[in-house]
CSV table of N, CA and C and ligand atoms in Angstrom, one decimal:
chain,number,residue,atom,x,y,z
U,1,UNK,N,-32.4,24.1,14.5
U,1,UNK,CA,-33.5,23.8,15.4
U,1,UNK,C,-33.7,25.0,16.4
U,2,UNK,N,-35.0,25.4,16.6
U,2,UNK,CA,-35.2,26.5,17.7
U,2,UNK,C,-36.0,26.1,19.1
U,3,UNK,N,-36.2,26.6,20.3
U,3,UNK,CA,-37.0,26.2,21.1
U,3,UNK,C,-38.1,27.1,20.9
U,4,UNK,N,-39.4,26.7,21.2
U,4,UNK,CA,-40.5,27.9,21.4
U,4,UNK,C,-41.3,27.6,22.7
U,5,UNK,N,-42.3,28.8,22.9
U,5,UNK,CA,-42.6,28.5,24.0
U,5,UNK,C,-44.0,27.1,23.8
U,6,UNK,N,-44.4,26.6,24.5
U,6,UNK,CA,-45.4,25.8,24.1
U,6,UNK,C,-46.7,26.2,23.7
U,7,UNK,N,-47.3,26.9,24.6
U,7,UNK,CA,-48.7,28.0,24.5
U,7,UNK,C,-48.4,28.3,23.0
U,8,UNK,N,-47.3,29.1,22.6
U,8,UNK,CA,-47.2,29.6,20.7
U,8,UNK,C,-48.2,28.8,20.5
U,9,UNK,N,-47.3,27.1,20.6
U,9,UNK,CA,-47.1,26.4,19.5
U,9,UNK,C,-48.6,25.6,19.5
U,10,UNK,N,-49.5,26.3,20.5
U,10,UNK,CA,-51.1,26.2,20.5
U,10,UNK,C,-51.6,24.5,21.7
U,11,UNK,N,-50.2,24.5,22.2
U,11,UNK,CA,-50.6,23.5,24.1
U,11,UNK,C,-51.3,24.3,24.8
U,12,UNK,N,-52.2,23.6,25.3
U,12,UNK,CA,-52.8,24.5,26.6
U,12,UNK,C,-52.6,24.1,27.8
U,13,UNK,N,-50.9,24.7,28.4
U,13,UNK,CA,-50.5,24.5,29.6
U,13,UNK,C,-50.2,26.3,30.0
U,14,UNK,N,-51.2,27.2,28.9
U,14,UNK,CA,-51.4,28.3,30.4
U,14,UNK,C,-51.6,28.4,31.6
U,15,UNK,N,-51.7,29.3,32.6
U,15,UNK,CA,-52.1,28.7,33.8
U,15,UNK,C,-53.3,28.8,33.6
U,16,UNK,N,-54.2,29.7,32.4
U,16,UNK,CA,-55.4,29.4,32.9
U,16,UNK,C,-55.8,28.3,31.9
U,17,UNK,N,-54.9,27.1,31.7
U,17,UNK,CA,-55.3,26.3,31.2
U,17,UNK,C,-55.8,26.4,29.7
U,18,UNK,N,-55.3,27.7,29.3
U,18,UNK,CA,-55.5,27.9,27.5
U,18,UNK,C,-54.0,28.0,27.0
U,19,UNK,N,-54.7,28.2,25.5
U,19,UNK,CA,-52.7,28.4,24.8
U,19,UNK,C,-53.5,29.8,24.4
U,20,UNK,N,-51.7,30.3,23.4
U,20,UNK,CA,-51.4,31.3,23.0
U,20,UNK,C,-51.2,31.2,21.8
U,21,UNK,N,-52.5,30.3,21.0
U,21,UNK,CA,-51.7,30.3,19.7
U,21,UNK,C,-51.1,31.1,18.3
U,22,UNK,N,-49.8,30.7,18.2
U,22,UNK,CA,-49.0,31.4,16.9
U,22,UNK,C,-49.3,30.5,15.7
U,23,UNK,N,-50.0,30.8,14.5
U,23,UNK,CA,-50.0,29.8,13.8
U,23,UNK,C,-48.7,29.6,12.9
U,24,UNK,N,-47.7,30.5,12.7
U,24,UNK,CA,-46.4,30.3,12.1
U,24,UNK,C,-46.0,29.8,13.2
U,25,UNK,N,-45.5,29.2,14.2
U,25,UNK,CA,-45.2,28.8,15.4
U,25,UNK,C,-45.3,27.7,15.4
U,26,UNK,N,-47.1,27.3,15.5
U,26,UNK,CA,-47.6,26.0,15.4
U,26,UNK,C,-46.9,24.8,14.1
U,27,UNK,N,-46.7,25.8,13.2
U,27,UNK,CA,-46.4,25.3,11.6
U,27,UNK,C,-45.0,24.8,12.0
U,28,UNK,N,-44.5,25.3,12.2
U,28,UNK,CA,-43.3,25.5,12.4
U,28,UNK,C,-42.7,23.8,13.5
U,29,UNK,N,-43.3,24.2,14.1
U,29,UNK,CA,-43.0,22.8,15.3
U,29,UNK,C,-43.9,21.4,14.5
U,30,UNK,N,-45.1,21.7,14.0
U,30,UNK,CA,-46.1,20.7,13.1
U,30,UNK,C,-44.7,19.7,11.9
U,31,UNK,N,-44.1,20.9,11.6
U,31,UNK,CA,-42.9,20.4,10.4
U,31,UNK,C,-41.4,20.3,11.1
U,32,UNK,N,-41.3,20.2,12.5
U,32,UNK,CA,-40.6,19.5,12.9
U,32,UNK,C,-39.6,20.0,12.5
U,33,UNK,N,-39.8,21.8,13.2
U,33,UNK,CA,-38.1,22.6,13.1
U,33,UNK,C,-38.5,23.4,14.2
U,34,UNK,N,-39.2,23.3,15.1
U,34,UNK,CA,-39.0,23.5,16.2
U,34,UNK,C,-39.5,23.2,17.3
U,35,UNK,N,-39.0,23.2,18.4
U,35,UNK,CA,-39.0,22.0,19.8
U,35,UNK,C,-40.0,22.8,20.7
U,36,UNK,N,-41.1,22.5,20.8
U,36,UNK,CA,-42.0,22.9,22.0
U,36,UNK,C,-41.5,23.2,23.6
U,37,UNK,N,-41.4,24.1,24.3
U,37,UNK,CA,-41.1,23.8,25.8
U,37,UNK,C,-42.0,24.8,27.0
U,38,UNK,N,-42.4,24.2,27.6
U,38,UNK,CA,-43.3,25.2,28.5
U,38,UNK,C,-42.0,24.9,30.1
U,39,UNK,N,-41.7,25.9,30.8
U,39,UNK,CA,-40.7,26.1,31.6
U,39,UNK,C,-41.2,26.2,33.0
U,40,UNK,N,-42.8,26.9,32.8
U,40,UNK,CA,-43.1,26.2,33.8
U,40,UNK,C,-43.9,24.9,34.5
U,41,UNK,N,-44.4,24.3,33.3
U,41,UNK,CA,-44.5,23.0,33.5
U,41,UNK,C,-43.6,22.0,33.6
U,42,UNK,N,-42.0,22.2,33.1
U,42,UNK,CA,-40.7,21.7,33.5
U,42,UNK,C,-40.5,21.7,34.7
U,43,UNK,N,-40.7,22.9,35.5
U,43,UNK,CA,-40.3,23.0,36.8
U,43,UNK,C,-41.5,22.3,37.7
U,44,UNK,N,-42.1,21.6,36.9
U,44,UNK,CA,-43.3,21.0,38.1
U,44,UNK,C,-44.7,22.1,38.4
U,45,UNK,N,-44.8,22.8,37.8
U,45,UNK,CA,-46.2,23.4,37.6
U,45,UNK,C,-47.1,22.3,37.3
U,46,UNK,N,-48.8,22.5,37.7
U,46,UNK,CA,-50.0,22.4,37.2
U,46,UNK,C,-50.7,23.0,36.4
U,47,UNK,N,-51.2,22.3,36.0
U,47,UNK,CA,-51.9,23.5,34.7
U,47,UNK,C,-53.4,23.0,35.2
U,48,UNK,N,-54.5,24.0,35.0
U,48,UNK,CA,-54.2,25.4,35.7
U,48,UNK,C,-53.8,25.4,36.5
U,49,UNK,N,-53.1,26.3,36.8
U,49,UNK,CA,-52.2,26.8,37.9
U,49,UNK,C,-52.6,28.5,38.4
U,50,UNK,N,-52.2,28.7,39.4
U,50,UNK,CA,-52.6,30.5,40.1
U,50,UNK,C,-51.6,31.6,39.2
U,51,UNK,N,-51.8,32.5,38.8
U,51,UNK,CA,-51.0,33.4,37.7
U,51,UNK,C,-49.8,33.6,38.8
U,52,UNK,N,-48.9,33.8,38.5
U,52,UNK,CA,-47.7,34.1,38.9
U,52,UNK,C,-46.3,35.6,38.5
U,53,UNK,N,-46.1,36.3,39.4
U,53,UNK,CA,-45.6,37.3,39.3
U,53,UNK,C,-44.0,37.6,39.6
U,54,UNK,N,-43.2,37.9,39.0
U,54,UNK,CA,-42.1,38.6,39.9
U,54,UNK,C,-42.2,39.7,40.8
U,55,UNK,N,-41.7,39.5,41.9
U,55,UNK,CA,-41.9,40.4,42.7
U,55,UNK,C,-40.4,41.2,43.1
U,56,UNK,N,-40.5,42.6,43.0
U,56,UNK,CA,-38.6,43.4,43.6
U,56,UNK,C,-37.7,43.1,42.4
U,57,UNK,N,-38.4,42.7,40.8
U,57,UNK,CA,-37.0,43.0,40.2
U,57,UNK,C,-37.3,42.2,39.0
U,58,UNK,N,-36.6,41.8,38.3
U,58,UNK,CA,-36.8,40.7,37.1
U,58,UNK,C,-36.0,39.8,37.2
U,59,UNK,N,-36.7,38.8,35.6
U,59,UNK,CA,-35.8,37.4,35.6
U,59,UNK,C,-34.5,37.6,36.2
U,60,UNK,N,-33.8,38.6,35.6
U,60,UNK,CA,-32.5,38.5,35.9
U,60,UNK,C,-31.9,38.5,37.6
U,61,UNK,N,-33.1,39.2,38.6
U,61,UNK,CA,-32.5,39.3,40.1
U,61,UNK,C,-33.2,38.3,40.6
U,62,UNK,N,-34.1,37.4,39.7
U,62,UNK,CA,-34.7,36.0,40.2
U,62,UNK,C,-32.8,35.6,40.2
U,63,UNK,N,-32.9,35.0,39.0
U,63,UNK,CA,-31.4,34.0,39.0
U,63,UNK,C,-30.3,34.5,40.1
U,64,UNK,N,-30.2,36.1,40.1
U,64,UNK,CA,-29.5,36.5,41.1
U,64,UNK,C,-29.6,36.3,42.5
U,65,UNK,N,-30.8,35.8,43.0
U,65,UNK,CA,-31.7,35.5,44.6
U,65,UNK,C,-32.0,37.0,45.2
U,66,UNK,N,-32.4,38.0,44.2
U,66,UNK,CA,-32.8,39.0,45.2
U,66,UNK,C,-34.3,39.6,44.6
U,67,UNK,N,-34.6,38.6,43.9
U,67,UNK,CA,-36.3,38.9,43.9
U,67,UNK,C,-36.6,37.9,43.6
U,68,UNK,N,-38.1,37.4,43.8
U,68,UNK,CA,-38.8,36.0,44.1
U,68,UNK,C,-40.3,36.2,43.0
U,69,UNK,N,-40.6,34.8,43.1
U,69,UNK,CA,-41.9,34.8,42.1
U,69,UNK,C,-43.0,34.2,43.1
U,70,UNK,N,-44.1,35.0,43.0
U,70,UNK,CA,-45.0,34.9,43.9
U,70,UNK,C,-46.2,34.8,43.5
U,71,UNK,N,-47.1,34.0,43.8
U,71,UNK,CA,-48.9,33.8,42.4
U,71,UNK,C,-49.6,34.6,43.8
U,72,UNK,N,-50.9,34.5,42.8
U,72,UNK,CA,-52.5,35.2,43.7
U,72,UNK,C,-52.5,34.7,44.6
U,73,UNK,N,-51.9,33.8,45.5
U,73,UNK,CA,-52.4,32.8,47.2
U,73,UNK,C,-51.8,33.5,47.6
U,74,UNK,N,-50.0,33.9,46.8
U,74,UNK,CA,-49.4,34.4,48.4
U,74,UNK,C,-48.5,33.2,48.0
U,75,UNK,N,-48.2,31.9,47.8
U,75,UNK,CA,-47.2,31.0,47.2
U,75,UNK,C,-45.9,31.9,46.5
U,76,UNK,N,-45.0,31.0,47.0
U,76,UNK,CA,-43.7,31.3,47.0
U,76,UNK,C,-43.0,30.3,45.9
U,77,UNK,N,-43.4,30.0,44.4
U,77,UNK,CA,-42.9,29.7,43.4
U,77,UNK,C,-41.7,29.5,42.5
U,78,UNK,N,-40.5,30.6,43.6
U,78,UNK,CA,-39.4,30.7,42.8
U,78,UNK,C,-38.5,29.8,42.7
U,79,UNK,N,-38.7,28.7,43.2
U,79,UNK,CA,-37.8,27.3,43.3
U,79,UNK,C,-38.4,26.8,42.1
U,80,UNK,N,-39.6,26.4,41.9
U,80,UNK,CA,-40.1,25.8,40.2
U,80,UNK,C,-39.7,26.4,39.5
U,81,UNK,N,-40.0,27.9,39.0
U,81,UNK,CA,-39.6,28.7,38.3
U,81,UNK,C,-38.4,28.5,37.3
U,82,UNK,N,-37.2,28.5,38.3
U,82,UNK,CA,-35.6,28.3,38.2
U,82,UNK,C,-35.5,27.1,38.2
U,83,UNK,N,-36.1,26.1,38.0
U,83,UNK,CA,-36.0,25.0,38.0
U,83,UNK,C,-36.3,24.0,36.4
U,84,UNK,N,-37.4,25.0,36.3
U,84,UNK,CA,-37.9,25.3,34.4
U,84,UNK,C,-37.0,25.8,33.8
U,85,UNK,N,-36.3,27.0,34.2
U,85,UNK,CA,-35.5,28.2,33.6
U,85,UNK,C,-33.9,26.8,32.9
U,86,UNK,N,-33.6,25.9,34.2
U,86,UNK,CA,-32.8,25.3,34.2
U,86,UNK,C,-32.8,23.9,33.1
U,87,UNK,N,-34.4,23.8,33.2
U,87,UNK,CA,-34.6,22.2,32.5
U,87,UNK,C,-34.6,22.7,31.1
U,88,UNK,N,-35.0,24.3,30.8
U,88,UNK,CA,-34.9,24.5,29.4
U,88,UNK,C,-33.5,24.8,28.9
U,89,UNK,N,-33.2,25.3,29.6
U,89,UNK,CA,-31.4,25.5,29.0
U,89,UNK,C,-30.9,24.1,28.7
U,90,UNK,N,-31.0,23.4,29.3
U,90,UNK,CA,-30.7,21.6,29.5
U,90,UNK,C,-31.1,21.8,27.9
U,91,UNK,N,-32.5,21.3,27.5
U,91,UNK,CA,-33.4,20.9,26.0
U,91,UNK,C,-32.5,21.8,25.1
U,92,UNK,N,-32.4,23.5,25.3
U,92,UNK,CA,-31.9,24.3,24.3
U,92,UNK,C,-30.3,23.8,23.9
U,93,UNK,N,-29.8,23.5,25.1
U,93,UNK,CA,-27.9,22.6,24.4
U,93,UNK,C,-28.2,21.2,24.0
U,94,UNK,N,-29.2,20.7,24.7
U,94,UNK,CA,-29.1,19.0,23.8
U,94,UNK,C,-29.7,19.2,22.4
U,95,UNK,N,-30.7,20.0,22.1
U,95,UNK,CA,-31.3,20.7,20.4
U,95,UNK,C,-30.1,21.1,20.1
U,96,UNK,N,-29.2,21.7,20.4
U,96,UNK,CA,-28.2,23.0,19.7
U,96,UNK,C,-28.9,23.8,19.2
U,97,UNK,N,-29.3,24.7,19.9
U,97,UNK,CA,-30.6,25.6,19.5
U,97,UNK,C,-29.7,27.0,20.2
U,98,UNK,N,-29.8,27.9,19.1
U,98,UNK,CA,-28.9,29.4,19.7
U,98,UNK,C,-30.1,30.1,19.4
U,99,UNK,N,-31.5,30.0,18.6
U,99,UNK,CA,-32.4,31.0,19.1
U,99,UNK,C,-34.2,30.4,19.3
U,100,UNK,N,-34.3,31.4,20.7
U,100,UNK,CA,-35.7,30.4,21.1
U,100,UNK,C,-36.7,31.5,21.0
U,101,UNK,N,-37.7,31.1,20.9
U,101,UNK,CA,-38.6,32.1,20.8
U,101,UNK,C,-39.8,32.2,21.7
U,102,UNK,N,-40.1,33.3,22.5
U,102,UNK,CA,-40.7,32.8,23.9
U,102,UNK,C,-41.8,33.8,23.8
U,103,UNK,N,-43.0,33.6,24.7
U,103,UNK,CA,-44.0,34.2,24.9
U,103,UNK,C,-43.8,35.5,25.5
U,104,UNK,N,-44.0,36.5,25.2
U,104,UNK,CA,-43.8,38.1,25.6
U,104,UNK,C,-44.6,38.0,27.1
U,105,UNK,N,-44.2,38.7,27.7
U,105,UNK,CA,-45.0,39.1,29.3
U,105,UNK,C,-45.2,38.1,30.6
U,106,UNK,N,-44.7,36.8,30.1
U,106,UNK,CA,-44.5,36.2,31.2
U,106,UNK,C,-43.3,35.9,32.1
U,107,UNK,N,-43.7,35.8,33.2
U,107,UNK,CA,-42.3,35.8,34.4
U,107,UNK,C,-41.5,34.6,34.3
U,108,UNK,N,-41.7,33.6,33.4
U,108,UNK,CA,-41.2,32.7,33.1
U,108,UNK,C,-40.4,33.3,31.3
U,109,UNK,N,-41.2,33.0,30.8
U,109,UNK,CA,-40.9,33.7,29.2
U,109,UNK,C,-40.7,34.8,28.1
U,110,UNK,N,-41.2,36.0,29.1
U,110,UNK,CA,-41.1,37.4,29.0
U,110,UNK,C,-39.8,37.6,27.9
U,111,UNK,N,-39.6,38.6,27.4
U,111,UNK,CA,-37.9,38.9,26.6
U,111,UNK,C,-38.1,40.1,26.7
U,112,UNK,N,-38.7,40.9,26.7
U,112,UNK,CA,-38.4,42.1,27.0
U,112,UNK,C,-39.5,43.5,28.0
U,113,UNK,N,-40.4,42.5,28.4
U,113,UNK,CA,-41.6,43.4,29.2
U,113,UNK,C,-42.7,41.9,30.0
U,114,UNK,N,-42.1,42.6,31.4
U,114,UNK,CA,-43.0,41.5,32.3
U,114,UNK,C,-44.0,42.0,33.1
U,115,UNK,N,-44.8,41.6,33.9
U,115,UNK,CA,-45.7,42.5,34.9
U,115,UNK,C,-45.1,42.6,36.1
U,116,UNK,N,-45.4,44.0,36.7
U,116,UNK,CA,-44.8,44.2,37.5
U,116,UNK,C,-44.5,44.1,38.8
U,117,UNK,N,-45.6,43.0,39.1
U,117,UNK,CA,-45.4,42.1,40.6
U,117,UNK,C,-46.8,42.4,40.9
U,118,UNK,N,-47.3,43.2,40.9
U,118,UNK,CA,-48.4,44.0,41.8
U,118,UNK,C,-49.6,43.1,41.5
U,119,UNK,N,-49.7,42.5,40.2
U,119,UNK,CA,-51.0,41.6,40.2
U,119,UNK,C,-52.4,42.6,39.6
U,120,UNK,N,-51.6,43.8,39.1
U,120,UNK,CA,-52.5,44.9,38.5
U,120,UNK,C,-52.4,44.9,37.0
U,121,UNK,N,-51.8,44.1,36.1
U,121,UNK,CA,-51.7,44.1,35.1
U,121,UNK,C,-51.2,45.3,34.4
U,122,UNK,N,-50.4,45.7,35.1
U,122,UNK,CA,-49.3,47.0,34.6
U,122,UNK,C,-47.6,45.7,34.0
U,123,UNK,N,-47.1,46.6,33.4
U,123,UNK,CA,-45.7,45.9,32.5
U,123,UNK,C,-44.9,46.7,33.0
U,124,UNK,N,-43.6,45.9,33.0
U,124,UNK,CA,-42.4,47.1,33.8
U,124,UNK,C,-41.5,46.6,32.2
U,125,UNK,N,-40.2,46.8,31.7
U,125,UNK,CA,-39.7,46.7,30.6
U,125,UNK,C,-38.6,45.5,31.7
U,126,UNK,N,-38.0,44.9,31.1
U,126,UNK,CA,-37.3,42.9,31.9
U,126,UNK,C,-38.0,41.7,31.3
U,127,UNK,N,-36.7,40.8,31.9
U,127,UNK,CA,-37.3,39.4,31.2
U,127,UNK,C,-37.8,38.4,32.3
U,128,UNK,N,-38.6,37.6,31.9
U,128,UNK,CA,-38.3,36.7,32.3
U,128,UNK,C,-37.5,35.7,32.9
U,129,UNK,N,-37.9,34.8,34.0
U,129,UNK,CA,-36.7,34.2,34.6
U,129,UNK,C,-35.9,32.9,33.5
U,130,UNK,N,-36.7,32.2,32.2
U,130,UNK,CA,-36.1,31.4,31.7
U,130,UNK,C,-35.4,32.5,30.7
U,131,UNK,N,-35.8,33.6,30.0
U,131,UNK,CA,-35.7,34.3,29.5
U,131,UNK,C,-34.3,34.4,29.6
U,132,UNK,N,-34.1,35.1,30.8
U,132,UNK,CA,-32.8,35.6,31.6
U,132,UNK,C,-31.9,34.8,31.3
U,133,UNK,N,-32.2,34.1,31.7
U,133,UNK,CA,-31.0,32.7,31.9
U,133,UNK,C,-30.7,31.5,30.4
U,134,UNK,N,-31.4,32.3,29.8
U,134,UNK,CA,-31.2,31.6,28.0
U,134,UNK,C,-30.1,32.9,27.6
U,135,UNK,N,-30.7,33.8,27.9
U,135,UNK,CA,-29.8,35.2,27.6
U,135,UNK,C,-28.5,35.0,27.9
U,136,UNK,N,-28.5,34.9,29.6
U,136,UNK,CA,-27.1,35.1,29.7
U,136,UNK,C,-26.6,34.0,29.6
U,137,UNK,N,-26.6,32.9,29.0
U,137,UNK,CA,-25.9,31.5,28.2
U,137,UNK,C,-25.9,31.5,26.7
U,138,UNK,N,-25.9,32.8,26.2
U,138,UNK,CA,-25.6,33.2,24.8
U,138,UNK,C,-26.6,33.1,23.9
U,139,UNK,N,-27.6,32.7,24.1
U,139,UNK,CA,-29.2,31.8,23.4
U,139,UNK,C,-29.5,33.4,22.8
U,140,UNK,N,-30.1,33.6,21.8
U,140,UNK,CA,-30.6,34.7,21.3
U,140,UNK,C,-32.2,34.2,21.4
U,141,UNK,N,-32.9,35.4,22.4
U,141,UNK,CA,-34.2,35.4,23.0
U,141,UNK,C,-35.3,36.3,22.1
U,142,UNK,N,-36.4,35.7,21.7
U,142,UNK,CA,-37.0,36.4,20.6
U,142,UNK,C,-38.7,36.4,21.5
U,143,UNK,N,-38.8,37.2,21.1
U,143,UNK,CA,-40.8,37.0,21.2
U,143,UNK,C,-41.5,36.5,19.7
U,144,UNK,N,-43.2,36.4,20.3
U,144,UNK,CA,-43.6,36.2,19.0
U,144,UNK,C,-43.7,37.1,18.2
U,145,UNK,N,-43.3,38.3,19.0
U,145,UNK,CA,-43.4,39.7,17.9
U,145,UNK,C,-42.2,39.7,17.1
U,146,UNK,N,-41.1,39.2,17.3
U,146,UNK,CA,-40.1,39.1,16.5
U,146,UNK,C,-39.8,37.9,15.9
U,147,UNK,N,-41.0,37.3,15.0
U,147,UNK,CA,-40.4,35.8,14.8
U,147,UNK,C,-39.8,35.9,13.1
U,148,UNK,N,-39.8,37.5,12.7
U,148,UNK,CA,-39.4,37.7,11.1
U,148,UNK,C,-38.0,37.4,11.4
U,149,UNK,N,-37.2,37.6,12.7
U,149,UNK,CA,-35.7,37.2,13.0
U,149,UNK,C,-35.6,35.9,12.6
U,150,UNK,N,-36.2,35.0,13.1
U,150,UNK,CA,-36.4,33.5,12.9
U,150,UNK,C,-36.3,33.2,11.4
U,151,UNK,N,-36.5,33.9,10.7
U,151,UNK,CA,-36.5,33.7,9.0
U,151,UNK,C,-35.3,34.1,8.1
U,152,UNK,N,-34.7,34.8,8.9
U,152,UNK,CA,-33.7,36.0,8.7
U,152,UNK,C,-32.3,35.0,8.9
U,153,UNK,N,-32.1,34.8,10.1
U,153,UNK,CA,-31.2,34.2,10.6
U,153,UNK,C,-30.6,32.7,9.8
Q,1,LIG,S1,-44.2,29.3,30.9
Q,1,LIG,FE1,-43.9,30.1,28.9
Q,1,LIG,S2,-44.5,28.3,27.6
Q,1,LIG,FE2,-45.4,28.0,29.6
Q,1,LIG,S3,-47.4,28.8,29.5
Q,1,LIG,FE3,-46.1,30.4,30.3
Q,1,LIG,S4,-45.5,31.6,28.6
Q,1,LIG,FE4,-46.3,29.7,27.8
């Protein structure tokens, strides 16, 4: 069993209230081999919701407490954030799931390129905050660009 992010799997709990759909993704969860999870709807997000950024660092100095996730108002988000990051680790050990596959570029699901706080739509290379924290609990972190791993494995 794998986790994916939900948007793939064609939910529309983006924050702008759209998905992202993967149609191998979609198929995939449709046949009931892999588990939908949106991380920051876990943590108590609205959908829509105000876009949200890391700000001073990535997933990884989120979990650390030395950079924070902050949306377009000026909101201070990094308690839900980490809070998703944590309710998905929870889902990924009750699945027994060692690889998840997550949406590329977001501050929640990123794996290997997130934006870079500024709200300018520039990419810095880091993960996301669930990202991170799937990572460093041994979970092998995939995007949808790498889902040929997913077949491999
Ligand atoms: S938190 Fe992840 S699953 Fe949820 S909308 Fe953002 S990228 Fe998709």
């Amino acid at each position: 069993m794998i986790l994916v992010s939900s948007c793939l799997a064609g939910l529309k709990v983006r924050y702008n209230g759209l998905d992202s759909l993967d149609e191998t993704i979609g198929r995939l969860v449709e046949e009931g081999r892999a588990i939908p999870v949106c991380p920051e709807v876990l943590g108590g997000c609205s959908t829509p919701r105000e876009p949200a950024e890391i700000v001073g660092g990535s997933g990884e100095d989120v979990l650390n407490g030395i950079a924070r996730i902050i949306d377009t108002t000026g909101s201070d988000v990094t308690d839900k954030f980490v809070q998703g990051a944590m309710e998905t680790l929870r889902i990924a050990r009750e699945a027994g799931a060692t690889i998840v596959v997550l949406k590329e570029s977001s501050p929640s699901c990123g794996s290997s390129r997130i934006y870079d706080g500024t709200h300018s739509g520039r990419k810095i290379p880091g993960m996301g905050v669930t990202a991170a924290l799937l990572h460093r609990e041994g979970i092998t972190v995939l995007s949808e660009n790498q889902l040929e791993r997913v077949f491999k494995a």
